[in-house]
Coordinates of N, CA, C and O in Angstrom, one line a residue:
R29 N -37.7 25.3 19.7 CA -38.0 27.0 19.6 C -39.4 26.9 19.5 O -40.4 26.0 18.6
A30 N -39.9 28.0 19.9 CA -41.1 29.2 19.3 C -41.1 29.5 17.8 O -40.2 29.9 17.9
R31 N -42.0 28.7 17.5 CA -42.1 29.8 15.9 C -43.6 30.2 15.6 O -44.0 29.9 14.7
T32 N -44.2 30.7 16.6 CA -45.7 31.1 16.2 C -45.7 31.9 17.5 O -45.6 31.8 18.6
V33 N -46.9 32.7 17.1 CA -47.4 34.1 18.1 C -48.5 33.6 18.2 O -49.2 34.4 19.4
Q34 N -49.5 33.3 17.5 CA -51.0 32.5 17.4 C -51.4 31.3 17.6 O -50.4 30.9 16.8
P35 N -51.9 30.8 18.6 CA -52.6 29.6 18.3 C -53.0 29.2 17.4 O -53.5 29.6 16.4
G36 N -52.1 28.1 16.8 CA -53.2 27.8 15.3 C -52.6 28.0 14.1 O -52.5 27.6 13.0
G37 N -51.1 28.9 14.3 CA -50.8 29.3 13.2 C -49.2 30.6 13.4 O -49.7 30.9 14.1
P38 N -48.7 30.6 12.4 CA -48.0 31.6 12.5 C -48.7 33.1 12.2 O -49.5 32.8 11.3
L39 N -48.4 33.9 12.5 CA -48.2 35.4 12.0 C -47.4 35.8 10.9 O -46.3 36.2 10.7
R40 N -48.4 36.0 9.6 CA -47.7 36.5 8.1 C -47.2 37.9 8.6 O -47.9 38.7 9.2
A41 N -46.1 38.4 8.1 CA -45.2 39.6 7.6 C -44.5 40.1 6.7 O -43.9 39.0 5.9
Y42 N -44.2 41.5 6.5 CA -43.4 41.9 5.5 C -42.6 42.8 5.8 O -42.8 44.1 7.1
V43 N -41.3 43.1 5.2 CA -40.3 44.6 5.6 C -39.8 44.8 4.2 O -40.2 44.7 3.6
Y44 N -40.5 45.8 4.4 CA -41.0 47.0 3.1 C -39.7 48.1 3.5 O -39.6 49.0 4.6
T45 N -38.7 48.7 2.4 CA -37.8 49.6 2.7 C -38.3 50.6 1.1 O -38.4 49.9 0.1
V46 N -38.4 52.0 0.9 CA -38.1 52.6 -0.3 C -37.3 53.7 0.4 O -36.8 53.8 0.9
F47 N -36.3 53.5 -1.1 CA -35.0 54.9 -1.3 C -35.9 55.4 -1.9 O -36.3 55.5 -2.8
V48 N -35.6 56.6 -2.1 CA -36.1 57.8 -2.8 C -34.6 58.8 -3.6 O -34.2 59.6 -2.7
L49 N -34.3 59.3 -4.7 CA -33.2 59.5 -5.2 C -33.8 61.2 -6.0 O -34.7 61.0 -6.6
A50 N -33.8 62.2 -4.8 CA -34.1 63.4 -5.5 C -32.9 64.4 -5.8 O -32.0 64.3 -5.4
L51 N -33.5 64.1 -7.5 CA -32.1 64.9 -7.9 C -32.2 66.9 -8.4 O -33.7 67.0 -8.0
P52 N -31.2 67.3 -8.3 CA -31.5 68.6 -8.6 C -32.5 69.4 -9.6 O -32.9 70.6 -9.8
S53 N -33.0 68.4 -10.6 CA -33.5 68.9 -11.9 C -34.8 68.5 -11.7 O -35.7 69.0 -12.0
G54 N -35.3 67.9 -10.3 CA -36.9 68.0 -9.2 C -37.3 66.6 -9.7 O -38.0 66.0 -9.4
Q55 N -36.3 65.6 -11.0 CA -37.4 64.4 -11.0 C -36.5 63.6 -9.8 O -35.7 63.9 -8.6
N56 N -37.3 62.7 -8.9 CA -37.7 61.7 -8.3 C -37.7 60.3 -8.6 O -38.2 60.0 -9.9
H57 N -36.5 59.7 -8.0 CA -37.2 58.4 -8.3 C -36.9 57.3 -7.4 O -36.1 57.5 -6.5
A58 N -38.1 55.8 -7.2 CA -38.0 55.5 -6.1 C -37.9 54.1 -5.9 O -37.8 53.1 -7.3
F59 N -37.2 54.0 -5.2 CA -36.7 52.0 -5.3 C -37.1 51.5 -4.0 O -37.4 52.2 -2.8
E60 N -37.9 50.2 -4.4 CA -38.9 49.7 -3.3 C -38.3 48.0 -3.5 O -37.7 47.6 -4.3
G61 N -38.1 47.5 -2.0 CA -37.6 46.3 -2.1 C -38.5 45.9 -0.3 O -38.7 46.8 0.5
R62 N -39.5 44.4 -0.7 CA -40.0 43.9 -0.3 C -39.4 42.4 0.2 O -38.7 41.7 -0.4
A63 N -39.8 41.8 2.0 CA -39.6 40.9 2.1 C -41.0 40.4 3.0 O -41.0 40.4 3.9
D64 N -41.3 39.0 2.1 CA -42.7 38.3 3.2 C -41.6 37.5 3.7 O -40.6 36.7 4.0
G65 N -42.7 37.2 5.1 CA -42.0 36.3 6.1 C -43.2 35.7 7.1 O -44.9 36.2 7.0
T66 N -42.5 35.4 8.2 CA -43.5 34.9 9.6 C -42.2 35.8 10.2 O -41.5 36.0 10.6
F67 N -43.1 36.5 11.2 CA -43.3 36.9 12.9 C -43.2 35.9 13.7 O -43.7 34.9 13.9
I68 N -42.2 35.6 14.4 CA -41.9 34.6 15.9 C -41.5 35.5 17.1 O -41.4 36.5 17.0
Y69 N -41.9 34.6 18.0 CA -42.0 34.9 19.6 C -41.8 33.8 19.9 O -42.4 32.6 19.8
P70 N -40.9 33.3 20.5 CA -40.0 34.1 21.6 C -38.9 35.3 20.3 O -38.8 34.0 19.1
A71 N -37.7 35.9 20.7 CA -37.2 36.1 19.8 C -35.9 35.3 19.7 O -35.7 34.9 20.7
Q72 N -35.2 34.9 18.7 CA -34.0 34.0 18.2 C -32.9 34.7 17.5 O -33.1 35.5 16.9
G73 N -31.8 34.5 18.3 CA -30.6 35.1 17.8 C -30.2 36.8 18.8 O -31.2 37.0 19.2
H74 N -29.4 37.4 18.1 CA -29.1 38.3 18.4 C -28.6 39.1 17.8 O -27.9 39.0 16.2
S75 N -28.9 40.4 18.1 CA -29.1 41.3 17.1 C -29.3 42.8 17.3 O -29.7 43.4 18.8
T76 N -28.8 44.0 17.2 CA -28.8 45.3 17.4 C -30.0 46.0 16.9 O -30.3 47.2 16.9
F77 N -31.2 45.6 15.5 CA -32.0 45.9 15.3 C -32.8 45.4 15.7 O -33.1 44.3 15.4
G78 N -34.0 46.3 16.3 CA -35.4 45.9 16.1 C -35.7 44.9 16.0 O -36.5 43.6 16.6
F79 N -36.5 44.4 14.8 CA -37.2 43.0 14.3 C -36.6 41.8 14.0 O -36.6 41.2 14.0
D80 N -35.3 42.2 13.5 CA -34.3 41.1 13.5 C -34.5 39.8 14.1 O -34.7 38.9 13.2
P81 N -34.2 39.7 15.3 CA -34.8 38.6 16.3 C -36.0 38.5 16.1 O -36.6 36.7 16.4
Y82 N -37.2 38.5 15.4 CA -38.5 38.3 15.5 C -39.2 37.7 13.9 O -40.3 37.3 13.5
F83 N -38.2 38.0 12.7 CA -38.4 38.0 11.8 C -37.8 36.8 10.9 O -36.7 36.8 10.3
V84 N -38.6 35.3 10.2 CA -38.2 34.8 9.2 C -38.9 35.2 8.0 O -39.9 35.0 7.5
A85 N -37.7 35.7 6.9 CA -37.9 35.4 5.9 C -38.6 34.0 4.4 O -38.1 33.3 5.3
D86 N -39.5 34.1 4.2 CA -40.0 33.0 3.1 C -39.0 31.9 2.5 O -37.9 33.0 2.1
G87 N -38.6 31.1 2.7 CA -37.6 30.6 2.1 C -36.5 30.0 3.0 O -35.6 29.7 2.3
E88 N -36.3 31.1 4.1 CA -35.1 30.8 5.1 C -36.0 30.0 6.6 O -37.1 29.8 6.6
S89 N -35.2 29.5 7.2 CA -35.3 29.1 8.5 C -34.7 29.3 9.6 O -34.7 29.1 10.6
R90 N -33.8 31.1 9.7 CA -33.2 31.5 10.4 C -34.1 33.0 10.7 O -34.5 33.7 9.8
T91 N -34.0 33.4 11.1 CA -34.8 34.8 11.3 C -33.4 35.7 11.1 O -32.5 35.3 10.9
Y92 N -33.7 37.0 11.1 CA -32.3 37.8 9.9 C -31.5 37.8 11.2 O -29.9 37.9 11.0
A93 N -31.7 37.7 12.7 CA -30.4 37.9 13.4 C -30.2 36.4 13.6 O -28.8 36.3 14.4
E94 N -30.3 35.4 13.7 CA -29.1 34.2 13.4 C -28.4 34.0 12.1 O -27.4 33.4 12.4
M95 N -28.6 35.3 10.9 CA -27.6 35.3 10.0 C -26.6 35.6 10.0 O -26.9 36.8 11.2
L96 N -25.9 35.6 9.5 CA -24.5 36.0 9.0 C -24.6 37.1 8.5 O -25.9 37.4 7.3
P97 N -24.0 38.6 8.8 CA -24.1 39.4 8.1 C -24.0 39.6 6.4 O -25.4 40.0 5.7
Q98 N -23.5 38.9 6.1 CA -23.2 38.5 4.1 C -24.6 37.9 4.3 O -24.8 38.1 3.2
E99 N -25.2 37.2 4.1 CA -26.3 36.4 4.6 C -27.3 37.2 4.4 O -28.5 37.2 3.7
K100 N -27.8 37.7 5.5 CA -28.7 38.7 6.2 C -29.4 39.8 4.8 O -30.0 40.2 4.0
N101 N -27.4 40.9 3.8 CA -27.3 41.8 3.3 C -27.9 40.8 1.7 O -28.0 42.0 1.2
A102 N -27.8 39.9 1.7 CA -27.8 39.2 0.6 C -29.1 39.0 0.2 O -29.9 39.2 -1.3
I103 N -29.7 38.9 1.2 CA -31.2 39.3 1.0 C -32.3 40.6 1.1 O -33.4 39.9 1.6
S104 N -31.6 41.3 1.5 CA -32.4 42.7 3.1 C -33.5 42.9 1.6 O -33.3 42.7 0.3
T105 N -33.9 43.7 2.5 CA -35.3 44.8 1.5 C -34.2 46.0 0.5 O -34.4 46.1 -0.3
R106 N -33.0 46.4 1.9 CA -32.3 47.1 1.1 C -31.6 46.3 -0.5 O -31.5 47.1 -1.7
A107 N -31.2 45.3 -0.2 CA -30.5 45.1 -2.0 C -31.2 45.1 -2.6 O -31.1 44.7 -3.7
R108 N -32.3 44.0 -2.3 CA -33.9 43.7 -3.2 C -34.1 45.4 -3.5 O -34.8 45.8 -5.4
A109 N -34.2 46.5 -3.0 CA -34.6 47.9 -3.7 C -34.0 48.1 -4.7 O -33.9 48.8 -5.5
L110 N -32.5 48.0 -4.1 CA -31.3 48.3 -5.1 C -31.0 47.3 -6.5 O -29.4 48.0 -7.1
A111 N -31.4 46.4 -6.4 CA -30.9 45.1 -7.4 C -31.7 45.8 -8.9 O -32.0 46.6 -9.1

């Protein structure tokens, strides 16, 4: 299985999510989540979401597309933003 897109090393990447809560009072609250990792090619796993087969989060050995939904959801940028 290929785990690199460039000769000599992996391509570092990150996934970033921002949720903004805009209240009727005019207050806004931003919640941010970030996952650092590596972009791999070719794609690994099956997914209906764009980058999931290409992204391996730091500390993981599988792409998001190779994980069970509950595994991915536990480390997703959405979960981190709302934690």
